[in-house]
Short mmCIF file of C-alpha atoms in Angstrom, two decimals:
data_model
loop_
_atom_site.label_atom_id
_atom_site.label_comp_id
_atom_site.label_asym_id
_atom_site.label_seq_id
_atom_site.Cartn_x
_atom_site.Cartn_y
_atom_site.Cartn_z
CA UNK A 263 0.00 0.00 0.00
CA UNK A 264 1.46 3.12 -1.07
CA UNK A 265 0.59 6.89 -0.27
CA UNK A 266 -0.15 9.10 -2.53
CA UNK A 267 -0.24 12.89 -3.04
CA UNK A 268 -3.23 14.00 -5.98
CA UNK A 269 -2.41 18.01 -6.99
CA UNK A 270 -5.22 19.77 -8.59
CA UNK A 271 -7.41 22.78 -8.27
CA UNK A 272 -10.18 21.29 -9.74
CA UNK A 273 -12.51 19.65 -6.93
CA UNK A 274 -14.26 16.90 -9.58
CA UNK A 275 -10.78 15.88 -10.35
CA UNK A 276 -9.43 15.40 -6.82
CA UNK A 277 -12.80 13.04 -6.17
CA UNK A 278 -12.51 11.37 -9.16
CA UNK A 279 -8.66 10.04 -9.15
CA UNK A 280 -9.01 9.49 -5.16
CA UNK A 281 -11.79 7.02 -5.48
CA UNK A 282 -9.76 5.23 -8.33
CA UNK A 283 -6.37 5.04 -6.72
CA UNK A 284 -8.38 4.44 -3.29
CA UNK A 285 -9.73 1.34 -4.75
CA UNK A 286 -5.99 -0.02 -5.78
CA UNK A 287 -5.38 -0.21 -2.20
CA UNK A 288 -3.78 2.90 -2.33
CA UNK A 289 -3.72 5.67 0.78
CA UNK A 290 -4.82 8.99 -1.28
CA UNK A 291 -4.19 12.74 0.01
CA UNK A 292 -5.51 16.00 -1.69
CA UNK A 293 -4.03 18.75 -2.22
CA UNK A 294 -5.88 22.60 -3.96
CA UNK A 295 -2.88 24.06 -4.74
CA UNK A 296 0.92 24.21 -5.08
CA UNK A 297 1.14 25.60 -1.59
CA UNK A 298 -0.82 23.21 0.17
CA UNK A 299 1.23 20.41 -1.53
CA UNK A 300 4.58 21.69 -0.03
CA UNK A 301 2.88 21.93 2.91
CA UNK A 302 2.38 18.20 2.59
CA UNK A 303 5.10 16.92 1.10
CA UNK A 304 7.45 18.73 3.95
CA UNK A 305 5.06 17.56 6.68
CA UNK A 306 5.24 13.48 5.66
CA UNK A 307 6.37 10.83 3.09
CA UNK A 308 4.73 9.73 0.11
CA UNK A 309 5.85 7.32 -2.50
CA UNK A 310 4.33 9.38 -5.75
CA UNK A 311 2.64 12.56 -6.50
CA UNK A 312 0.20 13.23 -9.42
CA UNK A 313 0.26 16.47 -10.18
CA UNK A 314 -2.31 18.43 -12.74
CA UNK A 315 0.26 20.85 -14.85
CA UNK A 316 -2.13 24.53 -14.52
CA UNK A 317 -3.07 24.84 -11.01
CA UNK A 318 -4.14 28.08 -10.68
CA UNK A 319 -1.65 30.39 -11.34
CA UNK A 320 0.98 27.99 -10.65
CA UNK A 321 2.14 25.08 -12.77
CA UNK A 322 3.20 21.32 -11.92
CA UNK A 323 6.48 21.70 -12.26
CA UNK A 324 6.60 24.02 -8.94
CA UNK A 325 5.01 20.73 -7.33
CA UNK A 326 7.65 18.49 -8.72
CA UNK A 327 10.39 20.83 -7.51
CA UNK A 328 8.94 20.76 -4.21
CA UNK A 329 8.80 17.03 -4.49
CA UNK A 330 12.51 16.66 -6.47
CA UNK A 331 13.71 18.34 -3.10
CA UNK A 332 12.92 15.86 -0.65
CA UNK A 333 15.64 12.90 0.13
CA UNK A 334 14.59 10.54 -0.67
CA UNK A 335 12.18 11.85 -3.19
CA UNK A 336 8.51 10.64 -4.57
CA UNK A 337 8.13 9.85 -7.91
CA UNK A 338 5.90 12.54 -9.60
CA UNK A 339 3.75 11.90 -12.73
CA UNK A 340 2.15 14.81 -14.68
CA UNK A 341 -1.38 15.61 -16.03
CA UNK A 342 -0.91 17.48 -19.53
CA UNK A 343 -3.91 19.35 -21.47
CA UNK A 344 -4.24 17.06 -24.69
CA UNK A 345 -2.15 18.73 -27.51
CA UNK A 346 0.32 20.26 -25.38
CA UNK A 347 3.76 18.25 -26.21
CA UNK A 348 5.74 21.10 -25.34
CA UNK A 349 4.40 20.63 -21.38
CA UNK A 350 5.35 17.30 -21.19
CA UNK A 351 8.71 17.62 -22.27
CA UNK A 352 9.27 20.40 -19.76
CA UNK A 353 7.99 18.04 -16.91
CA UNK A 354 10.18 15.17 -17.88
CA UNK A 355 13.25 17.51 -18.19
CA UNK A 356 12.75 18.44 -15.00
CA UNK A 357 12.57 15.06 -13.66
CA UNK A 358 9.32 13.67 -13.58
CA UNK A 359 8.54 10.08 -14.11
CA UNK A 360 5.80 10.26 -16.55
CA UNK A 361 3.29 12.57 -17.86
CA UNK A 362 -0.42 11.28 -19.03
CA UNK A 363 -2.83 13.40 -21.47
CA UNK A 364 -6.16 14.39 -20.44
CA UNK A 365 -8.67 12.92 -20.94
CA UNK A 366 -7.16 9.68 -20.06
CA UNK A 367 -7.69 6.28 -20.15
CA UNK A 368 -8.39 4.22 -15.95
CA UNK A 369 -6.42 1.43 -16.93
CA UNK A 370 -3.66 3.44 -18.10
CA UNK A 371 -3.49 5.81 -15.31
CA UNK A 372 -3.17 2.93 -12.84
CA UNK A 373 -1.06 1.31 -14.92
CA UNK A 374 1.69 3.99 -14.75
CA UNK A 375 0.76 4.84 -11.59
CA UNK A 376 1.86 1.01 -10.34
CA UNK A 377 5.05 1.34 -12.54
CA UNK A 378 6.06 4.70 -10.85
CA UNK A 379 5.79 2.99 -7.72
CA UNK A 380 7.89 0.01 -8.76
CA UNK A 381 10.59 2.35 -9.67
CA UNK A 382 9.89 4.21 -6.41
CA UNK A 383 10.24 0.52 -4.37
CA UNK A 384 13.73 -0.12 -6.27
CA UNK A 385 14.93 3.21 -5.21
CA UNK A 386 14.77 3.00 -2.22
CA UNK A 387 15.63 -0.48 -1.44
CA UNK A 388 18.62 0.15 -3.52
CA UNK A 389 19.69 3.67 -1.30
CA UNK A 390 19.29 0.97 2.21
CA UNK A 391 21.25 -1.56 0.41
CA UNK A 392 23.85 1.53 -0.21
CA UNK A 393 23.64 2.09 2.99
CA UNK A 394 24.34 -1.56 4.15
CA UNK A 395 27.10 -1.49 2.02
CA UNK A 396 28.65 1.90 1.88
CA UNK A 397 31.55 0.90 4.73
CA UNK A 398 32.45 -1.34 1.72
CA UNK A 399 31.68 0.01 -1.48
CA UNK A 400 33.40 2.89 -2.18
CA UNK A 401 36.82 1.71 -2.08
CA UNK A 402 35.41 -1.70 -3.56
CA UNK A 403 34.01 -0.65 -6.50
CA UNK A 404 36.66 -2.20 -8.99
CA UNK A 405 38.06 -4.79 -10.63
CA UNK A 406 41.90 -4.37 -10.52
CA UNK A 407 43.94 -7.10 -8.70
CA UNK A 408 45.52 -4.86 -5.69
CA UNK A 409 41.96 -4.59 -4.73
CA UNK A 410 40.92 -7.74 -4.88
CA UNK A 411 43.88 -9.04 -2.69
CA UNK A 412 43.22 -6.35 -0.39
CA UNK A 413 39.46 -7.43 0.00
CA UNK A 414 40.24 -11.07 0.17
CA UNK A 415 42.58 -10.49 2.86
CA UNK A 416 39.68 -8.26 4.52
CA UNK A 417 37.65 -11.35 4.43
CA UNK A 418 40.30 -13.10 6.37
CA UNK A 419 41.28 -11.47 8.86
CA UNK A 420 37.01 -10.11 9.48
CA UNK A 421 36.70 -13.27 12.05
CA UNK A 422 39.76 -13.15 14.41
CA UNK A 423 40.42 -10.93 17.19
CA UNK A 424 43.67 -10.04 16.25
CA UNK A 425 44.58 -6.48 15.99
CA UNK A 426 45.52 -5.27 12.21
CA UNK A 427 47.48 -1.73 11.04
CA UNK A 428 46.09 -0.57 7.75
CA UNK A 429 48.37 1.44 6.04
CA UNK A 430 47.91 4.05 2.62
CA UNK A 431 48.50 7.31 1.63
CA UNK A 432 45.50 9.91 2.97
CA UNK A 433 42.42 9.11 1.01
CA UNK A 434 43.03 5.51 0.28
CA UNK A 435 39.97 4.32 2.20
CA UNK A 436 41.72 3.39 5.49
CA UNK A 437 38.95 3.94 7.71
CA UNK A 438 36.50 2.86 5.16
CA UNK A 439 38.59 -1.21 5.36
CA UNK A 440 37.79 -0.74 8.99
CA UNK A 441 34.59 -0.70 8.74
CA UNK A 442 34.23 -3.73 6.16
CA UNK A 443 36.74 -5.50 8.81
CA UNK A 444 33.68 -4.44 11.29
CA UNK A 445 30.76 -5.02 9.64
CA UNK A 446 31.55 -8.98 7.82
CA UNK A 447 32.95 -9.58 11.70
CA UNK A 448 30.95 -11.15 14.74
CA UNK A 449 31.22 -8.16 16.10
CA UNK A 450 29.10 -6.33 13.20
CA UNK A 451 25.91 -5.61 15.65
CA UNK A 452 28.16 -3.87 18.44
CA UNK A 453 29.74 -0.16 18.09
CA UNK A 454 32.43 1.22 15.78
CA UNK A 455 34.12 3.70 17.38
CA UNK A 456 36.85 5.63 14.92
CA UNK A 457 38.87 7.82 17.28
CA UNK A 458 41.59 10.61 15.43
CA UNK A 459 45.10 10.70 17.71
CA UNK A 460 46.37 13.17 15.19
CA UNK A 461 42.98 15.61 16.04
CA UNK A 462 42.94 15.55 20.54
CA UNK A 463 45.30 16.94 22.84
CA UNK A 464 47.35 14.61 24.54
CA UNK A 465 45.82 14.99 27.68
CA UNK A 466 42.36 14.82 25.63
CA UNK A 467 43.19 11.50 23.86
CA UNK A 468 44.04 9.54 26.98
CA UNK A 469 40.39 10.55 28.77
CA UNK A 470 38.74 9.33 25.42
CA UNK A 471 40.60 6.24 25.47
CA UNK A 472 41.14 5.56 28.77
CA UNK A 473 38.40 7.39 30.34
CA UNK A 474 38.48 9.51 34.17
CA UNK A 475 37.15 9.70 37.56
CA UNK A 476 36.32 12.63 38.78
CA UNK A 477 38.41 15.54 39.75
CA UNK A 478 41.05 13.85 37.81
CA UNK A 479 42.03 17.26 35.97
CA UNK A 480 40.43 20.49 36.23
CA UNK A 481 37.12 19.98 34.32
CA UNK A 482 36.68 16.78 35.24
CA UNK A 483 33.31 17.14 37.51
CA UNK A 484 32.11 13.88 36.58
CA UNK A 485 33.36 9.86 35.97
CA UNK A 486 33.49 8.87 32.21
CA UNK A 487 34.02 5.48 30.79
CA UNK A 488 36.81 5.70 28.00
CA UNK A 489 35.58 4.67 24.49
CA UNK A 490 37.83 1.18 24.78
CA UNK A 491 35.31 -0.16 27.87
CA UNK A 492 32.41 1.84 26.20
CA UNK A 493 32.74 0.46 22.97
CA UNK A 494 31.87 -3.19 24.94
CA UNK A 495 32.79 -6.19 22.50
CA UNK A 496 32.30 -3.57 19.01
CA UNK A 497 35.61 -2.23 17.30
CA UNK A 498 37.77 0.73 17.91
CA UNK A 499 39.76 2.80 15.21
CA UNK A 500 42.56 4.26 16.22
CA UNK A 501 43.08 6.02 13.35
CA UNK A 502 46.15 8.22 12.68
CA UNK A 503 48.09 6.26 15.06
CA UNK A 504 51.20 7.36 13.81
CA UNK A 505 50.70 10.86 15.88
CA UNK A 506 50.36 9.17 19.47
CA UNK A 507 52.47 11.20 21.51
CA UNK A 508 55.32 9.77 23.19
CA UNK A 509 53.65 9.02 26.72
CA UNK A 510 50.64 7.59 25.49
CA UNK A 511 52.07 4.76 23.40
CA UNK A 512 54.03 4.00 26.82
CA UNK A 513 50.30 3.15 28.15
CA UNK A 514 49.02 2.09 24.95
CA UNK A 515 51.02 -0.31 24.61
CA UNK A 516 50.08 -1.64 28.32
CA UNK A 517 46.96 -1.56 27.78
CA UNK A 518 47.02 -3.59 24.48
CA UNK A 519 49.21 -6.13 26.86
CA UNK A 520 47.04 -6.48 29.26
CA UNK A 521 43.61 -5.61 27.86
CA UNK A 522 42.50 -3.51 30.67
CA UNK A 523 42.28 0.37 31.15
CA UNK A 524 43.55 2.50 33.71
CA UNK A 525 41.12 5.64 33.75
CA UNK A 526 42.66 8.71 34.17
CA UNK A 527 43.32 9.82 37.75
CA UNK A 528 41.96 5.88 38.82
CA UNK A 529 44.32 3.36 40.72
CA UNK A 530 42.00 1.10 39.42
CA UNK A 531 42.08 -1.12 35.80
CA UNK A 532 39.16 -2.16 34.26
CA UNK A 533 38.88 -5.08 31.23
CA UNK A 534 37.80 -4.54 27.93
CA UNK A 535 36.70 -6.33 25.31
CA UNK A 536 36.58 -4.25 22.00
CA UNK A 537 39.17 -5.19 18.65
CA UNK A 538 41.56 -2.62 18.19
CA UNK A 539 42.50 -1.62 14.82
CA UNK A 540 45.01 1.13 14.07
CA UNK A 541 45.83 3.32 10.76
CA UNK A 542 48.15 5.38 9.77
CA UNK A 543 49.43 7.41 6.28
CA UNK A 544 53.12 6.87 8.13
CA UNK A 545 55.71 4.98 7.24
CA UNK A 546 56.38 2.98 10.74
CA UNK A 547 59.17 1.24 10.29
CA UNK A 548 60.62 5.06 9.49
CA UNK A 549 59.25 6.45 12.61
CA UNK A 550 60.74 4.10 14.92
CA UNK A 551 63.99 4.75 13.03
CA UNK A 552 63.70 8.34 13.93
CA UNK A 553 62.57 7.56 17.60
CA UNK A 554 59.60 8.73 16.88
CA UNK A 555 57.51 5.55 17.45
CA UNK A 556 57.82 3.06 19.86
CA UNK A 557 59.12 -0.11 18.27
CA UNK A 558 57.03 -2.57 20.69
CA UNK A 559 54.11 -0.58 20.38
CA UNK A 560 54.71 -1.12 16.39
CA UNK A 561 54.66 -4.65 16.65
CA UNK A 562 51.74 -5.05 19.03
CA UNK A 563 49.87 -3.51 16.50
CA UNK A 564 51.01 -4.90 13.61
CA UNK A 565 49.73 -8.59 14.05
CA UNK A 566 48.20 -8.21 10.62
CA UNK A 567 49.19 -5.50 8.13
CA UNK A 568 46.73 -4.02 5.17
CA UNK A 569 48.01 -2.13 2.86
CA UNK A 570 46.29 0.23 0.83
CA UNK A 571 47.33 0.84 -2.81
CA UNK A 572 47.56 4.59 -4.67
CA UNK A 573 44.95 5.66 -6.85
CA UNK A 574 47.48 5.94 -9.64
CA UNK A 575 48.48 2.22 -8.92
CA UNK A 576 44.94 0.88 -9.81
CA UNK A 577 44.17 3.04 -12.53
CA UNK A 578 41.64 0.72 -13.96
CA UNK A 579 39.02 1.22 -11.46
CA UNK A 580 39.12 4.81 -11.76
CA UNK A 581 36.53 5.04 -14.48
CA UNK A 582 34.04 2.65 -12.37
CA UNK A 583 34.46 4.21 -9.33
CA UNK A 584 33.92 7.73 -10.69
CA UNK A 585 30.70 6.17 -11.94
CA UNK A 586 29.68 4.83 -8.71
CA UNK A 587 29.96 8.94 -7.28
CA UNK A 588 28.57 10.69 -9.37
CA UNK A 589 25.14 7.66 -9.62
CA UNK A 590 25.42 8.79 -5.90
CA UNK A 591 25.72 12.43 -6.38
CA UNK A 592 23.23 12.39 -9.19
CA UNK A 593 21.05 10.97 -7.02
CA UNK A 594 20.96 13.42 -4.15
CA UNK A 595 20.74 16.21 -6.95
CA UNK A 596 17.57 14.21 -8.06
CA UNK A 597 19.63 14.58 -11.83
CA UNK A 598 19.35 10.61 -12.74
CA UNK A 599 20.90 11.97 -16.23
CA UNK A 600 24.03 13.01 -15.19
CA UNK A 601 27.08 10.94 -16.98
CA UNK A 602 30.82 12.00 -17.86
CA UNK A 603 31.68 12.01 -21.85
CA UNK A 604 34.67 9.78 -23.08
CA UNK A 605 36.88 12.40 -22.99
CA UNK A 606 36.29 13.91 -19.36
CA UNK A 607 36.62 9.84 -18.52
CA UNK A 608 40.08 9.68 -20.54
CA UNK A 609 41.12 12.71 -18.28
CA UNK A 610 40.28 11.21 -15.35
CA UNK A 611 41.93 8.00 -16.01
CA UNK A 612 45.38 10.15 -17.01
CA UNK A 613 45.51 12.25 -13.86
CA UNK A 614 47.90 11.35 -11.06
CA UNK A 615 45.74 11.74 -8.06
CA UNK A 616 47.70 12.78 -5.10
CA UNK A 617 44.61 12.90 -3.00
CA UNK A 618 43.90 9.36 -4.15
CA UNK A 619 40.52 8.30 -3.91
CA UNK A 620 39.03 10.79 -1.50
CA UNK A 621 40.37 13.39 -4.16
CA UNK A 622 38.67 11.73 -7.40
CA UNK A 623 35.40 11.80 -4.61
CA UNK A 624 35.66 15.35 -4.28
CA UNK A 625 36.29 16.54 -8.34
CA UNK A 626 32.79 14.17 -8.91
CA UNK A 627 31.15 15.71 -6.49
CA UNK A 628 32.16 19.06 -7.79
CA UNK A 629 31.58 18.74 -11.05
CA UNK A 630 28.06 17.03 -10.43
CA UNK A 631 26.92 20.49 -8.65
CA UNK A 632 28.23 23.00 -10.74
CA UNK A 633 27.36 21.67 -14.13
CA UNK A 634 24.09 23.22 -15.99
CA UNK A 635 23.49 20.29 -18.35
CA UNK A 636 23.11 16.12 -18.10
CA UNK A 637 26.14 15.66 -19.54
CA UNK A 638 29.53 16.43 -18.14
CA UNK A 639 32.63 17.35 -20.46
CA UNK A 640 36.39 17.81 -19.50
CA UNK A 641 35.42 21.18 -19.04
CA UNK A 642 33.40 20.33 -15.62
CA UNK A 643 37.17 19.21 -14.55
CA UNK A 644 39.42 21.37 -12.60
CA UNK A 645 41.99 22.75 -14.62
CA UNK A 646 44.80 20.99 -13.00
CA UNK A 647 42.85 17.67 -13.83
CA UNK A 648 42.66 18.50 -17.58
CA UNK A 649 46.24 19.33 -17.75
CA UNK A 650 45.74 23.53 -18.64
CA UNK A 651 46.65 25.12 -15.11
CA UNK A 652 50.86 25.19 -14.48
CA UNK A 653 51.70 25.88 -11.04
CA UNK A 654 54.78 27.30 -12.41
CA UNK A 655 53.39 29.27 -15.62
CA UNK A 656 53.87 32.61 -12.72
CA UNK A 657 57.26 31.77 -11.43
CA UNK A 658 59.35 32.90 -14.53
CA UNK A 659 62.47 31.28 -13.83
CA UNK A 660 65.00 32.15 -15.27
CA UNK A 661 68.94 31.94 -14.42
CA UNK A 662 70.74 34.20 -12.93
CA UNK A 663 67.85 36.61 -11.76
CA UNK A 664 67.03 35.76 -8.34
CA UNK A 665 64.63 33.00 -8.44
CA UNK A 666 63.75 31.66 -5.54
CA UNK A 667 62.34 27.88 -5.14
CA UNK A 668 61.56 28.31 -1.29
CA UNK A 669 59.39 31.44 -1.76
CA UNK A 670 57.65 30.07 -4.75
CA UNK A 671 56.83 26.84 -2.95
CA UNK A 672 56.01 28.91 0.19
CA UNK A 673 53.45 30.69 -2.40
CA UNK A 674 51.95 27.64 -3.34
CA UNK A 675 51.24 26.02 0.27
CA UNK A 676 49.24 29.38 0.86
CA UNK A 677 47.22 29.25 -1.76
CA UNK A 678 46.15 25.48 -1.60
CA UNK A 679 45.80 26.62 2.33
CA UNK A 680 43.53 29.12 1.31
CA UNK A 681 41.81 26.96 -1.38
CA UNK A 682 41.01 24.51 1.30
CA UNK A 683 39.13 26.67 4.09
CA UNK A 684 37.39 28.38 1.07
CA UNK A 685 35.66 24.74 0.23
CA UNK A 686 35.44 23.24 3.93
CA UNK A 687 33.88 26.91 5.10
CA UNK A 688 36.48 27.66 7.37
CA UNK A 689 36.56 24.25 9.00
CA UNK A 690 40.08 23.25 9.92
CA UNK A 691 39.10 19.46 10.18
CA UNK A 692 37.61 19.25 6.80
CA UNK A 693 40.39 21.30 5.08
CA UNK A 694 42.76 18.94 6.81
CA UNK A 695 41.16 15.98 4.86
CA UNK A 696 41.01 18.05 1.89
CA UNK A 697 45.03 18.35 1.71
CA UNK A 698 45.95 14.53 3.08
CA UNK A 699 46.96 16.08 6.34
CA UNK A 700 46.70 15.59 9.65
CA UNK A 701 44.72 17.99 11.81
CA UNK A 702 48.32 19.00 13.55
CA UNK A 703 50.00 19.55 10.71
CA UNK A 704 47.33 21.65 9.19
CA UNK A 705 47.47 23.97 11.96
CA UNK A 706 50.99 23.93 12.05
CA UNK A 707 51.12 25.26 8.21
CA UNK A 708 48.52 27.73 9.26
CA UNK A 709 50.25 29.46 11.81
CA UNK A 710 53.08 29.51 9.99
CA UNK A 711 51.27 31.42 6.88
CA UNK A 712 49.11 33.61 9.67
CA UNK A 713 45.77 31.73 8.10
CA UNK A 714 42.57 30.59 9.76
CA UNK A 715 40.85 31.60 12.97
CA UNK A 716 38.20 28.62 13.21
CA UNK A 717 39.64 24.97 15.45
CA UNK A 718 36.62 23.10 14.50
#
């Protein structure tokens, strides 16, 4: 049983269509006028609206807007004066289902009406299947062997307890393996819990973790349970592991040992039971070199090691996954047209992205909402990504005059700086993600170019 919304200013036509649709076993509500129809449409769900294209001074396509707006949207079909083509094409341009010519035919009527909802029913089983599987299928979506090993091995390693360090450049899909690890593991119906050690004070990090009793620090008015008790038998990220400062992977690593917590300011340990998985964009083995990095801490956590490849190492899955963004983009524009030409795909597949997969994300996503028509050229692409914008074209080097690399360079980190607050709004946490940096090192470049007031 579906619910319907019937547009029309026309009294006789309201009756008429809500005594037919009524007797499909259909739950039918009226509407007078465009108004009163985004007052209903805002106010609850329906599965399809059936609009009449002159309502007063208003038109149908204001109702499909209205309806085109929602997430996740009703299906809308249209009711077109006979002889007027030219309405029917606007309607279905603007993303309407169907339209139907007055006067029309019962059977027919119903009939689309039962094929709108079938494509209504797909939708949105198909957006809670996304759901189910969006830990997974981003960084899934592929065919190229790296990725398959890497999602076999996820397979593997889903049912045992031990604790695995997944490794990549920024925007490989680190956290997005944890998940997958999470949700194919017995643990799947408890909590996962990704925590950030580049993002919290040290001080900070340890309470999360660890938790505190009160008047443990100044603050500290209450008890809390740290996430690795709270999380109970679920899975805990510890992503960006690689910034732990020095003192916490001394209890870290204790705590991995013995699998109980020492709150903060407690003489007491308590058990836990959570999986701990770690990531990190580091190169380990390097940071314990420099002293950076415990080396016993290193091998606690790497019992099992996943590692993520480039972008630019799997090129043949760039054209399917930029397919798989922008179906999902297109689909919270409510533009089910949108595609890429051959050409915009051929520049995609050339580009070297530095930002990996997160990066190719982000230039869909852009060129999804900025583009006027269906179809998207090279010319949707940044410039960098269709090979017109030189970062050098400015620096006119030439020998012997004074060039200088440092200051040029310096240039450049300002104005990607600046690039990145102007998309994240001024958020520090999003810009950091933006760049492939950690939230420290962001705000270390920051205060070094005087940039940036905001420490969301």
């Amino acid at each position: 049983m579906a619910r319907i919304l019937v547009v029309d200013d026309e009294l006789s036509i309201r009756e008429y269509l809500e005594v037919l649709l009524t007797r499909s076993g259909h739950v039918v509500e009226l509407a007078d006028s465009v108004e009163a129809a985004r007052g209903l449409l805002t106010s609850r769900s329906y599965d399809l609206a059936i609009s009449d294209f002159r309502i007063g001074k208003d038109t149908g396509i204001d109702v499909l807007k209205a309806a085109r707006a929602l997430s996740p949207p009703p299906e809308v079909i249209i009711i077109t004066a006979y002889g007027t083509p030219a309405s029917a094409v606007q309607a279905m341009r603007q993303g309407a289902y169907d339209y139907i010519s007055k006067p029309f035919d019962n059977d027919e009527l119903v009939l689309l009406v039962e094929r709108a909802l079938e494509k209504s029913r797909l939708t949105e089983e198909n957006r809670q299947l996304r759901a189910t599987l969006l830990p997974r299928a981003e960084y899934y979506v592929g065919t190229s062997p790296a990725m398959r090993q890497v999602w076999t091995l996820v397979d593997k390693v889903a049912q045992a307890r031990s604790t695995v360090l997944i490794t990549g450049e920024s925007g490989t899909g680190k956290e997005v393996v944890a998940r997958a690890i999470h949700a194919r593991s017995p643990r799947a119906s408890s909590p996962f819990v990704p925590v950030n050690c580049g993002a919290l004070a040290e001080g900070v990090l340890e309470s999360e973790l660890f938790g505190h009793v009160r008047g443990a620090f100044t603050g500290a008015q209450g008890e809390r349970t740290g996430i690795l008790v709270s999380a109970g038998d679920g899975t805990v990220l510890l992503d960006e592991v690689g910034e732990l400062p020095p003192a916490t992977q001394v209890k870290l690593l204790r705590v991995l040992q013995e699998r109980r917590v020492k709150p903060v300011g407690s003489s007491r340990e308590v058990p836990f039971e959570a999986r701990v998985l770690a990531a990190t964009n580091r190169r380990l083995d390097d940071e314990v070199k420099a002293g950076r990095f415990r080396e016993d801490l290193l091998f606690r956590l790497n019992v099992i090691n996943i590692e993520l490849p480039p972008l630019r190492a799997r090129r043949e899955d760039i054209r399917m996954l930029a397919g798989y963004f922008l179906g999902r983009v297109a689909e919270e524009l409510g533009r089910p047209g949108l595609h890429f030409t051959e050409d915009t795909l051929k520049l995609l597949e050339a580009y070297s992205f530095t930002g990996n997969v997160r990066q190719l994300q982000n230039i869909v996503e852009r060129a999804a909402t900025l583009s006027d028509g269906e179809e998207l050229g090279p010319d949707s692409l940044p410039a960098g990504v269709r090979g017109t914008s030189d970062p050098l074209a400015s620096a006119d080097v030439k020998s012997g005059e004074g060039f200088s690399l440092e200051r040029h360079l310096d240039e450049l980190e300002r104005r990607f700086l600046q690039e990145s607050l102007r998309l994240s709004g001024g958020v520090k946490m999003r810009a950091a993600q933006l760049l492939g940096l950690t939230f420290r090192s962001l705000r270390y470049r920051l205060a070094k170019h005087g940039l940036g007031d905001r420490e969301e």
